[in-house]
Amino acid sequence: MAVILFLFRISSTPILSQTLVEPNQNFLWETFSFVFPEPVVVKLESTTNQKLTVYPAKRDGFFMVVRTLPWTEPLADKSLWMDSVFTRGIDLKAFPKTLGNLNFQVFQADQIRNQNALRNQVWIRMDAKPALWIWIQWKSDRKDLTEFFESNRFLSL
C-alpha cells in the first residue's frame, strides 16, 4: 500500500514540458531570459511553485534549478536551504550582485561530492516578491563553465 501511495505521489507532480534548448538561444521563463553554454534539456514542473530544471543534453558538467521561493524573506532563515546546497562547503562566500536593474545576493562555495570537485552558486533576487532562487552547480575542472557562470552570461538581460 505504501509503495502505491509513493508511486502516486511521484506521478502527481506533473511535468509540464521538456524542451531541448540550443547553446546561446534565449530561453524565456517567467520574466527572465536564460542562455546556456551548451545544448540542455529544460524541464518545467508544476509544484507548489513553478520550477525550472536544466540538465546538459550531451555531456555531464552542470545543472541548474530555478524557482520562486515561498518565503517572504529568503535570507531570514538560511538553514532551510544552506545545508542541502552547501553540504560541507569549502570557502563559503556571500556577496551582492547587481545586473542591470536586478539586485541579487549570491552565495558561493566549493565542495567535493562523489569524487568530483564542484562549484555551487545560489542567486537570490532581492527586489522581487516572491524571491527568485537560482541554484547552479558545475564541475570545477570545466573552466569554460566557470567563466560562463561567474561572468553572469547565463542571465540574458
Tab-separated table of C-alpha atoms in Angstrom:
chain	number	residue	atom	x	y	z
A	1	MET	CA	0.000	0.000	0.000
A	2	ALA	CA	2.805	2.431	0.898
A	3	VAL	CA	4.533	1.706	-2.417
A	4	ILE	CA	1.337	2.546	-4.324
A	5	LEU	CA	0.972	5.826	-2.423
A	6	PHE	CA	4.643	6.626	-3.066
A	7	LEU	CA	4.259	5.958	-6.803
A	8	PHE	CA	1.068	8.022	-6.898
A	9	ARG	CA	2.854	10.923	-5.191
A	10	ILE	CA	5.661	10.820	-7.755
A	11	SER	CA	3.233	10.891	-10.649
A	12	SER	CA	1.088	13.607	-9.049
A	13	THR	CA	3.784	16.228	-9.745
A	14	PRO	CA	3.197	16.794	-13.430
A	15	ILE	CA	5.995	17.678	-15.763
A	16	LEU	CA	4.580	20.487	-17.846
A	17	SER	CA	7.145	20.138	-20.614
A	18	GLN	CA	10.640	19.160	-21.578
A	19	THR	CA	12.427	21.195	-24.206
A	20	LEU	CA	15.800	20.961	-25.913
A	21	VAL	CA	17.485	24.359	-25.930
A	22	GLU	CA	20.494	25.013	-28.145
A	23	PRO	CA	23.561	26.993	-26.974
A	24	ASN	CA	23.245	30.795	-26.928
A	25	GLN	CA	19.484	30.570	-27.594
A	26	ASN	CA	17.353	32.732	-25.285
A	27	PHE	CA	15.007	30.665	-23.144
A	28	LEU	CA	12.213	32.671	-21.504
A	29	TRP	CA	10.861	31.552	-18.123
A	30	GLU	CA	8.525	33.749	-16.113
A	31	THR	CA	10.026	37.194	-16.772
A	32	PHE	CA	13.633	36.011	-17.136
A	33	SER	CA	15.618	35.071	-20.186
A	34	PHE	CA	18.355	32.447	-19.755
A	35	VAL	CA	21.176	31.402	-22.073
A	36	PHE	CA	23.114	28.149	-21.734
A	37	PRO	CA	26.689	27.313	-22.795
A	38	GLU	CA	25.796	24.010	-24.467
A	39	PRO	CA	22.675	22.061	-25.516
A	40	VAL	CA	20.426	21.476	-22.498
A	41	VAL	CA	17.155	19.832	-21.619
A	42	VAL	CA	14.861	22.218	-19.781
A	43	LYS	CA	12.148	20.659	-17.672
A	44	LEU	CA	9.232	22.722	-16.356
A	45	GLU	CA	7.469	21.237	-13.342
A	46	SER	CA	4.339	22.248	-11.548
A	47	THR	CA	4.862	22.031	-7.797
A	48	THR	CA	3.640	24.397	-5.099
A	49	ASN	CA	5.662	26.974	-7.019
A	50	GLN	CA	6.824	26.762	-10.608
A	51	LYS	CA	10.190	25.070	-11.005
A	52	LEU	CA	12.622	25.002	-13.919
A	53	THR	CA	15.366	22.331	-14.007
A	54	VAL	CA	18.172	22.432	-16.570
A	55	TYR	CA	20.364	19.425	-17.472
A	56	PRO	CA	23.102	19.153	-20.104
A	57	ALA	CA	21.858	17.259	-23.170
A	58	LYS	CA	25.175	15.787	-24.314
A	59	ARG	CA	27.726	15.685	-21.524
A	60	ASP	CA	27.939	15.926	-17.774
A	61	GLY	CA	29.150	19.109	-16.209
A	62	PHE	CA	26.433	21.240	-14.636
A	63	PHE	CA	22.824	21.570	-13.655
A	64	MET	CA	20.609	24.475	-12.706
A	65	VAL	CA	17.384	24.766	-10.717
A	66	VAL	CA	15.327	27.963	-10.899
A	67	ARG	CA	12.236	28.559	-8.782
A	68	THR	CA	10.320	31.172	-6.905
A	69	LEU	CA	10.722	30.981	-3.160
A	70	PRO	CA	7.691	30.547	-0.948
A	71	TRP	CA	9.322	32.634	1.789
A	72	THR	CA	8.739	36.331	2.001
A	73	GLU	CA	12.292	36.851	3.235
A	74	PRO	CA	14.608	34.086	1.953
A	75	LEU	CA	17.669	35.312	3.812
A	76	ALA	CA	15.973	35.327	7.226
A	77	ASP	CA	16.326	31.563	7.752
A	78	LYS	CA	19.169	30.292	5.568
A	79	SER	CA	19.186	26.986	7.465
A	80	LEU	CA	16.191	25.946	5.338
A	81	TRP	CA	18.382	25.559	2.269
A	82	MET	CA	22.072	26.178	3.094
A	83	ASP	CA	22.767	22.667	4.395
A	84	SER	CA	21.304	20.943	1.349
A	85	VAL	CA	23.067	23.190	-1.175
A	86	PHE	CA	26.430	23.604	0.525
A	87	THR	CA	26.990	20.184	2.093
A	88	ARG	CA	30.459	20.519	3.626
A	89	GLY	CA	31.046	23.670	1.582
A	90	ILE	CA	34.598	24.964	1.254
A	91	ASP	CA	35.326	28.689	1.283
A	92	LEU	CA	31.702	29.881	1.505
A	93	LYS	CA	31.303	33.447	0.253
A	94	ALA	CA	28.311	35.746	0.055
A	95	PHE	CA	28.259	38.933	-1.994
A	96	PRO	CA	25.716	41.277	-3.589
A	97	LYS	CA	25.481	41.416	-7.385
A	98	THR	CA	23.611	43.982	-9.472
A	99	LEU	CA	22.849	43.201	-13.109
A	100	GLY	CA	21.038	45.999	-14.902
A	101	ASN	CA	18.217	46.899	-12.533
A	102	LEU	CA	18.154	43.478	-10.798
A	103	ASN	CA	19.668	43.011	-7.338
A	104	PHE	CA	20.871	39.586	-6.201
A	105	GLN	CA	22.556	38.121	-3.155
A	106	VAL	CA	24.963	35.405	-4.360
A	107	PHE	CA	26.218	32.572	-2.157
A	108	GLN	CA	29.148	30.541	-3.475
A	109	ALA	CA	31.125	27.552	-2.207
A	110	ASP	CA	33.223	24.699	-3.499
A	111	GLN	CA	32.656	21.138	-2.406
A	112	ILE	CA	33.747	17.590	-3.076
A	113	ARG	CA	30.862	15.243	-3.905
A	114	ASN	CA	31.208	11.722	-5.319
A	115	GLN	CA	34.906	12.389	-6.017
A	116	ASN	CA	34.072	15.464	-8.113
A	117	ALA	CA	35.253	18.971	-7.329
A	118	LEU	CA	32.163	21.156	-7.682
A	119	ARG	CA	31.364	24.858	-7.573
A	120	ASN	CA	27.949	25.899	-6.254
A	121	GLN	CA	26.265	29.257	-6.579
A	122	VAL	CA	22.871	30.286	-5.272
A	123	TRP	CA	21.470	33.538	-6.642
A	124	ILE	CA	18.572	35.108	-4.729
A	125	ARG	CA	16.842	38.084	-6.297
A	126	MET	CA	16.340	40.646	-3.559
A	127	ASP	CA	13.993	43.170	-5.137
A	128	ALA	CA	11.010	40.961	-6.005
A	129	LYS	CA	8.338	39.133	-4.050
A	130	PRO	CA	8.246	36.218	-4.161
A	131	ALA	CA	12.018	35.987	-4.441
A	132	LEU	CA	13.677	34.235	-7.380
A	133	TRP	CA	16.120	31.464	-6.464
A	134	ILE	CA	18.726	30.119	-8.914
A	135	TRP	CA	20.967	27.203	-7.914
A	136	ILE	CA	23.837	26.382	-10.257
A	137	GLN	CA	26.308	23.557	-9.741
A	138	TRP	CA	29.150	22.709	-12.117
A	139	LYS	CA	32.330	20.668	-12.195
A	140	SER	CA	35.296	22.836	-11.257
A	141	ASP	CA	37.507	21.265	-13.923
A	142	ARG	CA	35.186	22.680	-16.598
A	143	LYS	CA	36.911	26.076	-16.872
A	144	ASP	CA	34.552	27.029	-19.723
A	145	LEU	CA	31.604	26.674	-17.338
A	146	THR	CA	33.364	28.579	-14.558
A	147	GLU	CA	33.961	31.517	-16.885
A	148	PHE	CA	30.405	31.321	-18.268
A	149	PHE	CA	28.575	31.252	-14.924
A	150	GLU	CA	30.862	33.562	-12.952
A	151	SER	CA	30.656	36.215	-15.664
A	152	ASN	CA	26.822	36.089	-15.434
A	153	ARG	CA	26.338	35.154	-19.093
A	154	PHE	CA	23.515	32.727	-18.190
A	155	LEU	CA	21.204	35.689	-17.459
A	156	SER	CA	20.348	37.330	-20.755
A	157	LEU	CA	19.378	40.911	-19.885
